[in-house]
Structure formats: structure tokens, C-alpha cells
Coordinates of C-alpha atoms in Angstrom, one line a residue:
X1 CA 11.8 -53.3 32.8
X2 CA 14.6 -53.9 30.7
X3 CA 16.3 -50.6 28.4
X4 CA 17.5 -50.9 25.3
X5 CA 21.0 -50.4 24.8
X6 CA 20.1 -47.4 22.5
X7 CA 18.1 -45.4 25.1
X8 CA 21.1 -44.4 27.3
X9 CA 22.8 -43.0 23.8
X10 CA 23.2 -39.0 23.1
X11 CA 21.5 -37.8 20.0
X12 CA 24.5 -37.4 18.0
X13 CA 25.6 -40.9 19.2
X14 CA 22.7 -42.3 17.7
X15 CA 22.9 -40.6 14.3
X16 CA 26.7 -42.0 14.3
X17 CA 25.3 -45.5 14.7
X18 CA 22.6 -45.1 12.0
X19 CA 25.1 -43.5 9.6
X20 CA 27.8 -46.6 10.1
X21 CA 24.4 -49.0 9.5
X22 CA 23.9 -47.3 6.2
X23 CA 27.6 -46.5 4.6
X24 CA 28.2 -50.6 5.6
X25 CA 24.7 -51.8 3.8
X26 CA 25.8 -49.9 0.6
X27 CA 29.6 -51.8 1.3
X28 CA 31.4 -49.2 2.7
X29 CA 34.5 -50.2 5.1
X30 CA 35.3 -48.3 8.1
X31 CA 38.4 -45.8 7.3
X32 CA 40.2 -45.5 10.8
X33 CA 43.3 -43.3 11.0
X34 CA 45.6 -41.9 13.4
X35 CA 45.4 -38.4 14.8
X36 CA 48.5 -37.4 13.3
X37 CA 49.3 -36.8 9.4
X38 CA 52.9 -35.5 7.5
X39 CA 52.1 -32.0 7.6
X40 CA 53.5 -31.8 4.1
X41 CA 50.5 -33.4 2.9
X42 CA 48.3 -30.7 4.1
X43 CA 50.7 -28.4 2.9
X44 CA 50.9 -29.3 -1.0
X45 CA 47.0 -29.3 -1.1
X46 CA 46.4 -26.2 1.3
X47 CA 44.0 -25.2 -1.2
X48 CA 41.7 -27.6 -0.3
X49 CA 41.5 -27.3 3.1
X50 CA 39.4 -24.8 4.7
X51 CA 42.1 -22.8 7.0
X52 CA 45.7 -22.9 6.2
X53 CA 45.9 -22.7 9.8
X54 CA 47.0 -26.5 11.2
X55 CA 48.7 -27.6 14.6
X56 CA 51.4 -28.8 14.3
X57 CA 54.3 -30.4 15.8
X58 CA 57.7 -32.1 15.4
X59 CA 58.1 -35.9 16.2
X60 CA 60.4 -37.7 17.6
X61 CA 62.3 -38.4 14.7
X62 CA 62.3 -34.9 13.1
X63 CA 59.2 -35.2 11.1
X64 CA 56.9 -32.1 11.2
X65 CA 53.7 -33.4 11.7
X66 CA 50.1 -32.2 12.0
X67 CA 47.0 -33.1 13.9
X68 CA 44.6 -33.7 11.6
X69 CA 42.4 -31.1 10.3
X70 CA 40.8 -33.0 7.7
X71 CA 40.1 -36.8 6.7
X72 CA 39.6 -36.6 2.7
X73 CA 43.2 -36.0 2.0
X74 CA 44.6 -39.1 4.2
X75 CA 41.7 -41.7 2.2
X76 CA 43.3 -40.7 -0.9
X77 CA 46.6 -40.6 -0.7
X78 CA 46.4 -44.4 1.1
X79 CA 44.0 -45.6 -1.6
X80 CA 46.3 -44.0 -4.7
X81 CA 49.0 -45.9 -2.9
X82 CA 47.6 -48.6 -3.3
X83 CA 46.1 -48.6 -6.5
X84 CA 42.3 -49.6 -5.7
X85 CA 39.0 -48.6 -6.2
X86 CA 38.0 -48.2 -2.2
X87 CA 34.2 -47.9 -0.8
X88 CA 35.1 -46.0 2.8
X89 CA 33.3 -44.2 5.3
X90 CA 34.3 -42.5 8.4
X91 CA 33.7 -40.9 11.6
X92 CA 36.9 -39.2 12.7
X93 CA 38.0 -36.2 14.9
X94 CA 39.3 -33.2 13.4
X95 CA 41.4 -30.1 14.6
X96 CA 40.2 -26.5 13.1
X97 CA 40.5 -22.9 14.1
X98 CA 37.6 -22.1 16.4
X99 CA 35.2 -19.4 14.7
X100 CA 36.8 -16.9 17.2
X101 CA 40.3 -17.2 14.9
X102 CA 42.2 -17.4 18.4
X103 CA 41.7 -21.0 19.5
X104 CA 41.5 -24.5 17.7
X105 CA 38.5 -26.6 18.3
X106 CA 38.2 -30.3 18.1
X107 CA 34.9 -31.5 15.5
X108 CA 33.8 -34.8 14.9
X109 CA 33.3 -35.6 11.0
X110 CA 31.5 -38.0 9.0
X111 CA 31.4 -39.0 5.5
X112 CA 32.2 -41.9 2.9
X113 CA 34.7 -41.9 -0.2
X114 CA 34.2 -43.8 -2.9
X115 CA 37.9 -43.3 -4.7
X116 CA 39.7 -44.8 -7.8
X117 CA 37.7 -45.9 -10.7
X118 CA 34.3 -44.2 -10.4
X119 CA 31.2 -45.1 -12.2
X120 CA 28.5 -43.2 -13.2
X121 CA 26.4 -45.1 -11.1
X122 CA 28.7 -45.6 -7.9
X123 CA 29.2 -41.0 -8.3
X124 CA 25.1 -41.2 -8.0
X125 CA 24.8 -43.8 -4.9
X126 CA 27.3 -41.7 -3.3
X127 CA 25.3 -38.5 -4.0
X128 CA 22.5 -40.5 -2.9
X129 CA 24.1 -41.1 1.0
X130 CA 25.5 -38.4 1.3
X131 CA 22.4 -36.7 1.2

């Protein structure tokens, strides 16, 4: 007997599928990033991250970058550059201190963005999937 492709997924692989099959019905396009970021971003809007604490790094042109410890922040600052309404979802991998405070730990997170001119009606779908 033959098993379905979906049988030899984890649990949490499985939700990841479902939730990319619902964000792209409702027109959502994937959001893929790298796993590094200016840390100066993170750094003019500390106040919305959840830790100040970030790893970072210097590159090898000088740059002090940062692994990422959030996904939000990168979405909008490419979709304000470029002007647009965007529909985006994601499932990325994030770096945050570990509940211990000593360690970091590595998280998968998932989520859409609907950024740039926002509807009443596009703030409620997105209420909607989200929940």
C-alpha cells in the first residue's frame, strides 16, 4: 500500500503546509528573506522587538549586522520602499534569547502582513487568519 506524502510529515510540518494553503487562497505571496538584517534597523525600532538583546556581527564590508530576531520589521521596510500595498505571509526562523537569559534559541515563526493602504475590510480578513 501506497503512503501519502503527508503521512511521513511532523505535526508542526503539517500545520506549516495548511497555513501556506490558507495565507495563498486569501492571495498572500510568500515573504522569503535572508538570515541577516542591518542591525540599525532593529536598533531605531528596539521598542518593538521583544529583547533588545540581538546577535550580531560585522560583515565583510564593515556593516554591523544582525541575525534576525524578528520578521515584521524587514516586510515593512521592503514594502514602504517600494511604495505598495503587499499581501505577504511567512514562515521564517528567528534568533531570541532563550527563557534562561544566558543562551539564544533559534524559533520558527509564522504570520502574514497585509501593509500599505489598509481597508477596513482587508484589517478584518487579516484578523480573520490570523486567528
Amino acid at each position: 500500500m501506497q503512503q501519502a506524502l503527508t503521512d511521513v510529515l511532523r505535526p508542526e510540518e503539517k500545520a506549516v503546509l495548511r497555513l501556506r494553503g490558507l495565507y495563498e487562497r486569501h492571495g498572500y505571496q510568500k515573504y522569503r528573506m535572508g538570515r541577516f538584517e542591518e542591525y540599525g534597523l532593529y536598533l531605531e525600532h528596539k521598542n518593538f522587538l521583544t529583547s533588545e538583546n540581538v546577535i550580531t556581527f560585522t560583515d565583510l564590508n564593515g556593516r554591523l549586522m544582525a541575525l534576525k530576531p524578528d520578521v515584521t520589521l524587514s516586510i515593512v521596510k521592503d514594502a514602504a520602499a517600494k511604495g505598495q500595498t503587499r499581501r505577504l505571509y511567512y514562515i521564517e526562523n528567528v534568533y531570541r534569547p532563550a527563557k534562561d537569559g544566558t543562551s539564544f534559541r533559534e524559533i520558527s515563526q509564522a504570520g502574514l502582513e497585509l501593509v500599505g493602504d489598509v481597508t477596513p475590510h482587508a484589517a478584518a480578513e487579516v484578523v480573520l487568519l490570523a486567528s
